[in-house]
Amino acid sequence: MAQSKGTVVLAYSGGLDTSCILVWLKEQGYDVVAYLANIGQKEDFEAARKKALALGAKKVYIEDVSREFVEKFIWPAVQANALYEDRYLLGTALARPCIAHKLVEIAQREGAQFVAHGATGKGNDQVRFELSCYALCPKIKVVAPWRLPAFYQRFPGRRELMDYAKKHGIPVPVTPQTPWSMDENLMHISYEAGILENPKNQAPPGLYTKTCDPAKSPDTPDVLEIKFERGVPVKVTNIGDGATRSSALELFVYLNDIAGKHGVGRIDIVENRFVGMKSRGIYETPAGTILYHAHLDIEAFTMDREVRKIKQGLSLKFSELVYNGFWHSPECEFVRECIGRSQEPVVGTVRLSVFKGQVYILGRESPRSLYNEELVSMNVQGDYEPADATGFININSLRLKEYHRLQSKVTVKQDE
């Protein structure tokens, strides 16, 4: 064993990588404190605690951050209608700063100078974890084994990790029958690597775990009403059986169950990682998909057109910042504040149907609606003079006429 280097708090998952990293860190001379975040994943946390202690961790923290994850990270993303590259609802990207916040807190509590993680040297998560850690505790030092030659040259592939695990008595659940990597939290589960690295390969039928096959989902839809205040869901009611949920965590878990039952929230995409490469990822985001459609609808119903255009630009920026790991940056804080301000009128209830992998909006109502039924009606003139539209069209056509007049001159000159 090497000379003691101090205490390191390891973001521990209980899987192959972080179990091997825990033992390897001890070999390097660190005293290891393991931290496992309960962020809504299906996990035997007590078994993980025993495993970490058996592998040599001097202490194990298991922290339930599920409620904080929903209220402080998922809700701002719902308010923003956050989507990265038009499709990804940011489930992993939102979880990382939430996990890192508690990681740094534990390091400070333990007087540890170091934190460590199992993120690879090619992915986004290394950036997300470390930018959050440095923002929250500028003096912290990060040990990233997958970027250290001594580690990645010793373990160039999964086989070497498996051999190391067997040598050190590390029990691992990874088998050749599930040749892909998974990362789960309350909001979603992601699948990547292994056979999925070939983007042509279709996802195997047994891959999905949060949602059922839409073709085998129930033949009767669930009709829900979701109530929003300031762009945040505060109550969900199932019209069929009268079930209601109003606390943030319970509401989100319930929507996960309903969406999962109907096969809602699956995507298979190729995305652009922040580090510069494209990667293939398969995601299940059940509740997030329902809330994205519901919020989009109530926002369009209640928000001024020009404010919404600006807010859409902010949403794009927010999504990019979150994906790239800048949750704790001053620009992301500023964007969140702006988006939050835009949500003041986003109040009301959306009725929707969840059925066969899809979310269908059925109707909406709001005391802050900007929709004027009399004004828009084809049967009532209302406070609108149709003749005024003539001048409106003439003014807007002036620019087009002038542009095409010039184009005609240019074309004639080119033909001479």
Short mmCIF file of C-alpha atoms in Angstrom, two decimals:
data_model
loop_
_atom_site.label_atom_id
_atom_site.label_comp_id
_atom_site.label_asym_id
_atom_site.label_seq_id
_atom_site.Cartn_x
_atom_site.Cartn_y
_atom_site.Cartn_z
CA MET A 1 0.00 0.00 0.00
CA ALA A 2 1.20 3.51 -0.85
CA GLN A 3 1.77 6.21 1.75
CA SER A 4 -1.44 7.89 2.88
CA LYS A 5 -2.49 10.70 0.57
CA GLY A 6 -5.50 11.85 2.56
CA THR A 7 -9.24 11.36 2.33
CA VAL A 8 -11.17 11.20 -0.92
CA VAL A 9 -14.96 11.16 -1.22
CA LEU A 10 -15.93 8.88 -4.09
CA ALA A 11 -19.20 9.28 -5.99
CA TYR A 12 -20.06 5.58 -5.73
CA SER A 13 -22.71 3.67 -7.65
CA GLY A 14 -21.99 0.10 -6.62
CA GLY A 15 -21.32 -0.92 -10.22
CA LEU A 16 -18.19 -2.37 -11.78
CA ASP A 17 -16.31 0.88 -12.45
CA THR A 18 -16.72 2.61 -9.09
CA SER A 19 -16.23 -0.64 -7.15
CA CYS A 20 -12.89 -1.17 -8.89
CA ILE A 21 -12.04 2.52 -8.46
CA LEU A 22 -12.72 2.29 -4.72
CA VAL A 23 -10.20 -0.54 -4.35
CA TRP A 24 -7.72 1.14 -6.70
CA LEU A 25 -7.88 4.42 -4.73
CA LYS A 26 -7.03 2.50 -1.57
CA GLU A 27 -4.06 0.96 -3.41
CA GLN A 28 -2.90 4.48 -4.23
CA GLY A 29 -2.94 5.41 -0.55
CA TYR A 30 -6.25 7.26 -0.16
CA ASP A 31 -8.71 6.82 2.68
CA VAL A 32 -11.99 6.39 0.82
CA VAL A 33 -15.39 7.72 1.88
CA ALA A 34 -18.09 6.36 -0.42
CA TYR A 35 -21.11 8.50 -1.28
CA LEU A 36 -24.11 6.95 -2.98
CA ALA A 37 -26.88 9.31 -4.06
CA ASN A 38 -30.42 8.01 -3.96
CA ILE A 39 -31.74 10.00 -6.88
CA GLY A 40 -34.66 7.71 -7.65
CA GLN A 41 -32.86 4.74 -9.19
CA LYS A 42 -33.85 1.15 -8.44
CA GLU A 43 -31.09 0.09 -6.10
CA ASP A 44 -30.56 -2.05 -3.02
CA PHE A 45 -28.91 0.71 -1.05
CA GLU A 46 -28.21 -1.38 2.03
CA ALA A 47 -26.47 -4.01 -0.09
CA ALA A 48 -24.44 -1.23 -1.74
CA ARG A 49 -23.43 0.08 1.68
CA LYS A 50 -22.25 -3.35 2.80
CA LYS A 51 -20.37 -3.83 -0.47
CA ALA A 52 -18.52 -0.51 -0.16
CA LEU A 53 -17.54 -1.24 3.43
CA ALA A 54 -16.38 -4.73 2.47
CA LEU A 55 -14.21 -3.22 -0.27
CA GLY A 56 -12.48 -0.98 2.25
CA ALA A 57 -14.45 2.28 2.44
CA LYS A 58 -13.91 3.84 5.86
CA LYS A 59 -17.39 5.35 5.79
CA VAL A 60 -20.44 5.23 3.50
CA TYR A 61 -22.97 8.01 2.99
CA ILE A 62 -26.29 7.18 1.33
CA GLU A 63 -28.13 10.42 0.74
CA ASP A 64 -31.71 10.66 -0.57
CA VAL A 65 -31.71 13.66 -2.91
CA SER A 66 -34.84 12.66 -4.87
CA ARG A 67 -37.05 15.49 -3.66
CA GLU A 68 -34.31 18.06 -4.16
CA PHE A 69 -33.75 16.68 -7.66
CA VAL A 70 -37.40 17.21 -8.59
CA GLU A 71 -37.93 20.61 -7.00
CA LYS A 72 -34.59 22.31 -7.71
CA PHE A 73 -33.52 20.72 -10.99
CA ILE A 74 -36.38 19.02 -12.84
CA TRP A 75 -38.93 21.79 -12.23
CA PRO A 76 -36.70 24.54 -13.71
CA ALA A 77 -36.20 22.29 -16.75
CA VAL A 78 -39.98 21.86 -17.09
CA GLN A 79 -40.43 25.63 -16.86
CA ALA A 80 -37.83 26.05 -19.59
CA ASN A 81 -39.28 23.36 -21.91
CA ALA A 82 -35.65 22.24 -21.93
CA LEU A 83 -34.56 20.07 -24.86
CA TYR A 84 -31.03 19.50 -26.06
CA GLU A 85 -30.78 19.27 -29.85
CA ASP A 86 -34.58 19.12 -30.14
CA ARG A 87 -34.96 15.69 -28.53
CA TYR A 88 -33.04 15.00 -25.31
CA LEU A 89 -34.84 15.98 -22.09
CA LEU A 90 -31.55 16.18 -20.14
CA GLY A 91 -32.20 13.51 -17.51
CA THR A 92 -28.55 12.71 -16.83
CA ALA A 93 -27.32 16.28 -17.29
CA LEU A 94 -29.76 17.56 -14.65
CA ALA A 95 -28.84 14.84 -12.15
CA ARG A 96 -25.09 15.51 -12.15
CA PRO A 97 -25.08 18.95 -10.47
CA CYS A 98 -27.58 17.63 -7.93
CA ILE A 99 -25.28 14.70 -7.07
CA ALA A 100 -22.19 16.92 -7.09
CA HIS A 101 -23.77 19.36 -4.63
CA LYS A 102 -24.03 16.66 -1.97
CA LEU A 103 -20.60 15.24 -2.93
CA VAL A 104 -18.94 18.55 -2.11
CA GLU A 105 -21.02 18.94 1.05
CA ILE A 106 -19.81 15.56 2.32
CA ALA A 107 -16.20 16.35 1.41
CA GLN A 108 -16.41 19.55 3.46
CA ARG A 109 -18.05 17.68 6.34
CA GLU A 110 -15.29 15.04 6.29
CA GLY A 111 -12.48 17.55 5.85
CA ALA A 112 -11.51 15.81 2.61
CA GLN A 113 -9.32 17.59 0.08
CA PHE A 114 -10.29 15.24 -2.73
CA VAL A 115 -13.39 14.00 -4.51
CA ALA A 116 -13.43 11.26 -7.15
CA HIS A 117 -15.84 9.93 -9.77
CA GLY A 118 -16.07 7.10 -12.28
CA ALA A 119 -16.94 9.13 -15.37
CA THR A 120 -14.97 8.21 -18.47
CA GLY A 121 -12.48 10.49 -20.17
CA LYS A 122 -14.57 10.64 -23.35
CA GLY A 123 -17.96 11.65 -21.99
CA ASN A 124 -19.91 14.64 -20.73
CA ASP A 125 -20.26 13.54 -17.11
CA GLN A 126 -16.63 14.23 -16.20
CA VAL A 127 -17.21 17.85 -17.22
CA ARG A 128 -20.55 18.10 -15.42
CA PHE A 129 -19.25 16.67 -12.15
CA GLU A 130 -16.06 18.65 -12.07
CA LEU A 131 -17.41 22.05 -13.13
CA SER A 132 -20.05 21.70 -10.40
CA CYS A 133 -17.46 20.69 -7.81
CA TYR A 134 -15.09 23.53 -8.67
CA ALA A 135 -17.94 26.06 -8.66
CA LEU A 136 -19.18 24.91 -5.24
CA CYS A 137 -15.73 24.49 -3.68
CA PRO A 138 -12.93 26.14 -5.69
CA LYS A 139 -10.17 24.55 -3.58
CA ILE A 140 -11.38 20.97 -4.02
CA LYS A 141 -9.15 18.56 -5.92
CA VAL A 142 -10.66 15.99 -8.27
CA VAL A 143 -9.31 12.50 -8.83
CA ALA A 144 -10.57 11.23 -12.19
CA PRO A 145 -9.08 7.72 -12.64
CA TRP A 146 -10.31 7.30 -16.22
CA ARG A 147 -8.08 10.24 -17.20
CA LEU A 148 -4.98 8.98 -15.39
CA PRO A 149 -2.63 6.93 -17.61
CA ALA A 150 -1.75 4.68 -14.66
CA PHE A 151 -5.40 3.66 -14.50
CA TYR A 152 -6.64 3.60 -18.09
CA GLN A 153 -3.52 1.86 -19.39
CA ARG A 154 -3.97 -0.82 -16.75
CA PHE A 155 -7.66 -1.14 -17.60
CA PRO A 156 -8.03 -0.58 -21.37
CA GLY A 157 -11.36 -2.46 -21.47
CA ARG A 158 -14.13 -4.14 -19.50
CA ARG A 159 -12.32 -7.48 -19.52
CA GLU A 160 -9.40 -6.07 -17.53
CA LEU A 161 -11.82 -4.52 -15.04
CA MET A 162 -13.60 -7.85 -14.66
CA ASP A 163 -10.27 -9.62 -14.07
CA TYR A 164 -9.33 -7.01 -11.46
CA ALA A 165 -12.72 -7.41 -9.78
CA LYS A 166 -12.33 -11.19 -9.59
CA LYS A 167 -8.79 -10.86 -8.20
CA HIS A 168 -9.97 -8.53 -5.42
CA GLY A 169 -13.24 -10.30 -4.64
CA ILE A 170 -15.43 -7.53 -6.03
CA PRO A 171 -18.91 -8.88 -6.88
CA VAL A 172 -20.21 -7.35 -10.11
CA PRO A 173 -23.60 -7.66 -11.85
CA VAL A 174 -22.27 -6.95 -15.36
CA THR A 175 -22.44 -9.99 -17.66
CA PRO A 176 -21.94 -10.54 -21.40
CA GLN A 177 -25.73 -10.90 -21.72
CA THR A 178 -26.24 -7.17 -21.04
CA PRO A 179 -23.48 -5.60 -23.12
CA TRP A 180 -24.33 -1.94 -22.65
CA SER A 181 -23.98 0.70 -19.98
CA MET A 182 -26.99 2.02 -18.04
CA ASP A 183 -27.46 5.08 -15.84
CA GLU A 184 -30.77 5.56 -14.03
CA ASN A 185 -32.36 8.28 -11.95
CA LEU A 186 -35.87 9.38 -11.12
CA MET A 187 -36.24 11.31 -14.36
CA HIS A 188 -34.87 8.82 -16.84
CA ILE A 189 -32.61 5.93 -17.71
CA SER A 190 -29.93 6.02 -20.38
CA TYR A 191 -28.36 3.19 -22.35
CA GLU A 192 -25.12 3.48 -24.31
CA ALA A 193 -21.85 1.74 -25.19
CA GLY A 194 -21.32 -1.92 -26.04
CA ILE A 195 -23.43 -3.14 -28.95
CA LEU A 196 -25.22 0.24 -29.02
CA GLU A 197 -22.08 2.00 -30.22
CA ASN A 198 -22.95 0.90 -33.76
CA PRO A 199 -25.75 3.39 -34.52
CA LYS A 200 -27.22 0.97 -37.05
CA ASN A 201 -27.96 -1.66 -34.42
CA GLN A 202 -31.56 -1.64 -33.23
CA ALA A 203 -32.09 -1.70 -29.49
CA PRO A 204 -32.68 -5.29 -28.31
CA PRO A 205 -36.26 -5.96 -27.15
CA GLY A 206 -35.21 -6.55 -23.53
CA LEU A 207 -33.29 -3.30 -23.17
CA TYR A 208 -36.07 -0.99 -21.96
CA THR A 209 -36.85 -1.05 -18.23
CA LYS A 210 -38.91 2.09 -17.43
CA THR A 211 -41.48 1.80 -20.20
CA CYS A 212 -43.40 -1.07 -21.73
CA ASP A 213 -43.56 -1.73 -25.47
CA PRO A 214 -46.17 0.73 -26.83
CA ALA A 215 -47.57 -2.04 -29.05
CA LYS A 216 -48.29 -4.11 -25.92
CA SER A 217 -49.51 -1.23 -23.77
CA PRO A 218 -53.15 -0.99 -22.54
CA ASP A 219 -55.90 -0.47 -25.12
CA THR A 220 -57.54 2.14 -22.90
CA PRO A 221 -55.88 5.53 -22.39
CA ASP A 222 -55.32 7.27 -19.08
CA VAL A 223 -56.81 10.77 -19.14
CA LEU A 224 -55.06 13.17 -16.80
CA GLU A 225 -55.50 16.76 -15.70
CA ILE A 226 -52.29 18.54 -14.70
CA LYS A 227 -52.51 21.83 -12.83
CA PHE A 228 -49.69 24.37 -13.14
CA GLU A 229 -48.73 27.39 -11.05
CA ARG A 230 -45.89 29.61 -12.30
CA GLY A 231 -45.06 26.93 -14.83
CA VAL A 232 -44.61 24.21 -12.19
CA PRO A 233 -46.96 21.20 -11.93
CA VAL A 234 -48.70 21.26 -8.56
CA LYS A 235 -51.40 18.62 -8.96
CA VAL A 236 -52.26 15.71 -11.21
CA THR A 237 -55.69 14.07 -11.33
CA ASN A 238 -56.55 10.84 -13.10
CA ILE A 239 -60.02 11.38 -14.57
CA GLY A 240 -60.62 7.64 -14.79
CA ASP A 241 -60.13 6.57 -11.18
CA GLY A 242 -59.99 9.93 -9.43
CA ALA A 243 -56.44 9.41 -8.14
CA THR A 244 -54.61 12.66 -7.28
CA ARG A 245 -51.05 13.57 -6.40
CA SER A 246 -49.88 17.01 -5.31
CA SER A 247 -46.47 16.78 -3.62
CA ALA A 248 -43.63 17.24 -6.11
CA LEU A 249 -42.01 13.85 -5.62
CA GLU A 250 -45.23 11.84 -5.49
CA LEU A 251 -46.60 13.65 -8.54
CA PHE A 252 -43.49 12.89 -10.57
CA VAL A 253 -43.35 9.22 -9.50
CA TYR A 254 -47.05 8.83 -10.40
CA LEU A 255 -46.53 10.30 -13.86
CA ASN A 256 -43.58 7.95 -14.34
CA ASP A 257 -45.87 5.02 -13.58
CA ILE A 258 -48.64 6.17 -15.92
CA ALA A 259 -46.30 7.04 -18.79
CA GLY A 260 -44.30 3.85 -18.33
CA LYS A 261 -47.45 1.75 -18.49
CA HIS A 262 -48.30 3.29 -21.87
CA GLY A 263 -44.79 3.18 -23.34
CA VAL A 264 -44.31 6.96 -23.35
CA GLY A 265 -40.87 8.58 -23.35
CA ARG A 266 -38.58 6.43 -25.51
CA ILE A 267 -36.02 8.01 -27.83
CA ASP A 268 -33.02 6.65 -29.74
CA ILE A 269 -30.70 9.45 -30.87
CA VAL A 270 -27.22 10.44 -31.94
CA GLU A 271 -26.17 13.58 -30.10
CA ASN A 272 -23.19 15.93 -29.99
CA ARG A 273 -21.17 15.57 -26.82
CA PHE A 274 -19.58 18.70 -25.37
CA VAL A 275 -16.11 17.17 -25.74
CA GLY A 276 -16.51 17.16 -29.53
CA MET A 277 -17.69 13.72 -30.63
CA LYS A 278 -21.05 12.29 -31.60
CA SER A 279 -22.51 9.51 -29.47
CA ARG A 280 -25.52 7.25 -29.67
CA GLY A 281 -27.83 7.17 -26.67
CA ILE A 282 -31.16 5.52 -25.94
CA TYR A 283 -33.29 7.19 -23.28
CA GLU A 284 -36.54 6.59 -21.43
CA THR A 285 -38.02 9.73 -19.86
CA PRO A 286 -41.66 8.87 -19.03
CA ALA A 287 -42.91 11.60 -16.68
CA GLY A 288 -40.65 14.20 -18.28
CA THR A 289 -42.26 13.58 -21.67
CA ILE A 290 -45.78 14.10 -20.30
CA LEU A 291 -44.77 17.29 -18.53
CA TYR A 292 -42.95 18.65 -21.55
CA HIS A 293 -46.11 18.44 -23.68
CA ALA A 294 -48.41 19.69 -20.91
CA HIS A 295 -46.26 22.67 -20.02
CA LEU A 296 -45.69 23.60 -23.65
CA ASP A 297 -49.45 23.77 -24.09
CA ILE A 298 -50.32 25.84 -21.01
CA GLU A 299 -47.44 28.20 -21.73
CA ALA A 300 -48.61 28.88 -25.29
CA PHE A 301 -52.10 29.54 -23.86
CA THR A 302 -51.01 32.10 -21.27
CA MET A 303 -47.80 33.77 -22.44
CA ASP A 304 -47.51 36.84 -24.67
CA ARG A 305 -46.23 36.03 -28.16
CA GLU A 306 -43.16 38.26 -28.09
CA VAL A 307 -42.20 37.24 -24.55
CA ARG A 308 -42.45 33.62 -25.64
CA LYS A 309 -40.10 34.18 -28.58
CA ILE A 310 -37.46 35.55 -26.19
CA LYS A 311 -38.13 32.75 -23.73
CA GLN A 312 -37.65 30.14 -26.46
CA GLY A 313 -34.18 31.53 -27.09
CA LEU A 314 -33.43 31.38 -23.37
CA SER A 315 -34.65 27.79 -23.31
CA LEU A 316 -32.18 26.81 -26.03
CA LYS A 317 -29.36 28.47 -24.08
CA PHE A 318 -30.46 26.86 -20.81
CA SER A 319 -30.52 23.41 -22.42
CA GLU A 320 -27.05 23.86 -23.87
CA LEU A 321 -25.63 25.12 -20.57
CA VAL A 322 -27.15 22.23 -18.60
CA TYR A 323 -25.98 19.64 -21.12
CA ASN A 324 -22.45 21.04 -21.06
CA GLY A 325 -22.23 21.08 -17.27
CA PHE A 326 -22.61 24.79 -16.52
CA TRP A 327 -25.54 24.58 -14.07
CA HIS A 328 -23.62 26.55 -11.44
CA SER A 329 -22.34 29.20 -13.85
CA PRO A 330 -23.41 32.86 -13.54
CA GLU A 331 -24.94 32.76 -17.02
CA CYS A 332 -27.07 29.72 -16.19
CA GLU A 333 -28.24 31.32 -12.95
CA PHE A 334 -29.18 34.43 -14.93
CA VAL A 335 -31.07 32.42 -17.57
CA ARG A 336 -32.94 30.48 -14.86
CA GLU A 337 -33.97 33.74 -13.22
CA CYS A 338 -35.25 35.12 -16.54
CA ILE A 339 -37.17 31.94 -17.33
CA GLY A 340 -38.63 31.90 -13.83
CA ARG A 341 -39.85 35.48 -14.28
CA SER A 342 -41.49 34.51 -17.59
CA GLN A 343 -43.50 31.80 -15.82
CA GLU A 344 -45.58 34.10 -13.60
CA PRO A 345 -48.63 33.96 -15.90
CA VAL A 346 -48.23 30.24 -16.68
CA VAL A 347 -51.15 29.13 -14.53
CA GLY A 348 -53.91 26.69 -15.38
CA THR A 349 -54.88 23.10 -16.09
CA VAL A 350 -54.14 20.90 -19.08
CA ARG A 351 -56.17 17.80 -19.88
CA LEU A 352 -54.35 15.11 -21.83
CA SER A 353 -54.50 11.48 -22.86
CA VAL A 354 -51.61 9.02 -22.46
CA PHE A 355 -51.94 6.16 -24.91
CA LYS A 356 -49.77 3.78 -26.96
CA GLY A 357 -46.51 5.68 -26.62
CA GLN A 358 -48.03 9.12 -27.23
CA VAL A 359 -49.29 12.14 -25.29
CA TYR A 360 -52.38 13.82 -26.75
CA ILE A 361 -53.52 17.24 -25.54
CA LEU A 362 -57.31 17.32 -25.11
CA GLY A 363 -57.95 20.78 -23.68
CA ARG A 364 -56.83 23.50 -21.33
CA GLU A 365 -58.16 26.32 -19.11
CA SER A 366 -56.54 29.18 -17.25
CA PRO A 367 -57.52 32.35 -15.35
CA ARG A 368 -54.50 34.00 -17.02
CA SER A 369 -55.35 32.94 -20.57
CA LEU A 370 -54.68 35.42 -23.38
CA TYR A 371 -57.12 33.54 -25.58
CA ASN A 372 -60.22 35.65 -26.36
CA GLU A 373 -62.91 33.39 -27.77
CA GLU A 374 -65.10 36.26 -28.97
CA LEU A 375 -62.18 38.04 -30.61
CA VAL A 376 -61.04 34.97 -32.54
CA SER A 377 -64.49 33.61 -33.40
CA MET A 378 -65.52 33.32 -37.05
CA ASN A 379 -69.13 33.87 -35.98
CA VAL A 380 -68.76 37.07 -33.95
CA GLN A 381 -66.95 40.22 -35.06
CA GLY A 382 -65.97 41.21 -31.52
CA ASP A 383 -63.62 44.12 -30.92
CA TYR A 384 -61.95 43.75 -34.30
CA GLU A 385 -62.45 45.60 -37.58
CA PRO A 386 -61.71 43.27 -40.55
CA ALA A 387 -61.13 46.25 -42.89
CA ASP A 388 -58.07 47.19 -40.78
CA ALA A 389 -56.35 44.05 -42.06
CA THR A 390 -56.00 45.63 -45.51
CA GLY A 391 -53.58 48.30 -44.28
CA PHE A 392 -51.76 45.73 -42.16
CA ILE A 393 -51.18 43.53 -45.21
CA ASN A 394 -50.16 46.50 -47.38
CA ILE A 395 -47.55 47.70 -44.90
CA ASN A 396 -46.10 44.18 -44.50
CA SER A 397 -46.05 43.58 -48.24
CA LEU A 398 -44.01 46.76 -48.91
CA ARG A 399 -40.73 45.13 -47.91
CA LEU A 400 -41.45 42.08 -50.06
CA LYS A 401 -42.35 44.19 -53.09
CA GLU A 402 -39.16 46.22 -52.82
CA TYR A 403 -37.00 43.14 -52.39
CA HIS A 404 -38.40 41.42 -55.46
CA ARG A 405 -38.30 44.67 -57.49
CA LEU A 406 -34.56 44.81 -56.85
CA GLN A 407 -34.18 41.10 -57.64
CA SER A 408 -35.85 41.67 -60.99
CA LYS A 409 -33.35 44.44 -61.85
CA VAL A 410 -30.41 42.21 -60.88
CA THR A 411 -31.72 39.36 -63.02
CA VAL A 412 -32.14 41.63 -66.04
CA LYS A 413 -28.55 42.95 -65.70
CA GLN A 414 -27.16 39.41 -65.45
CA ASP A 415 -29.03 38.41 -68.60
CA GLU A 416 -27.57 41.32 -70.65
#
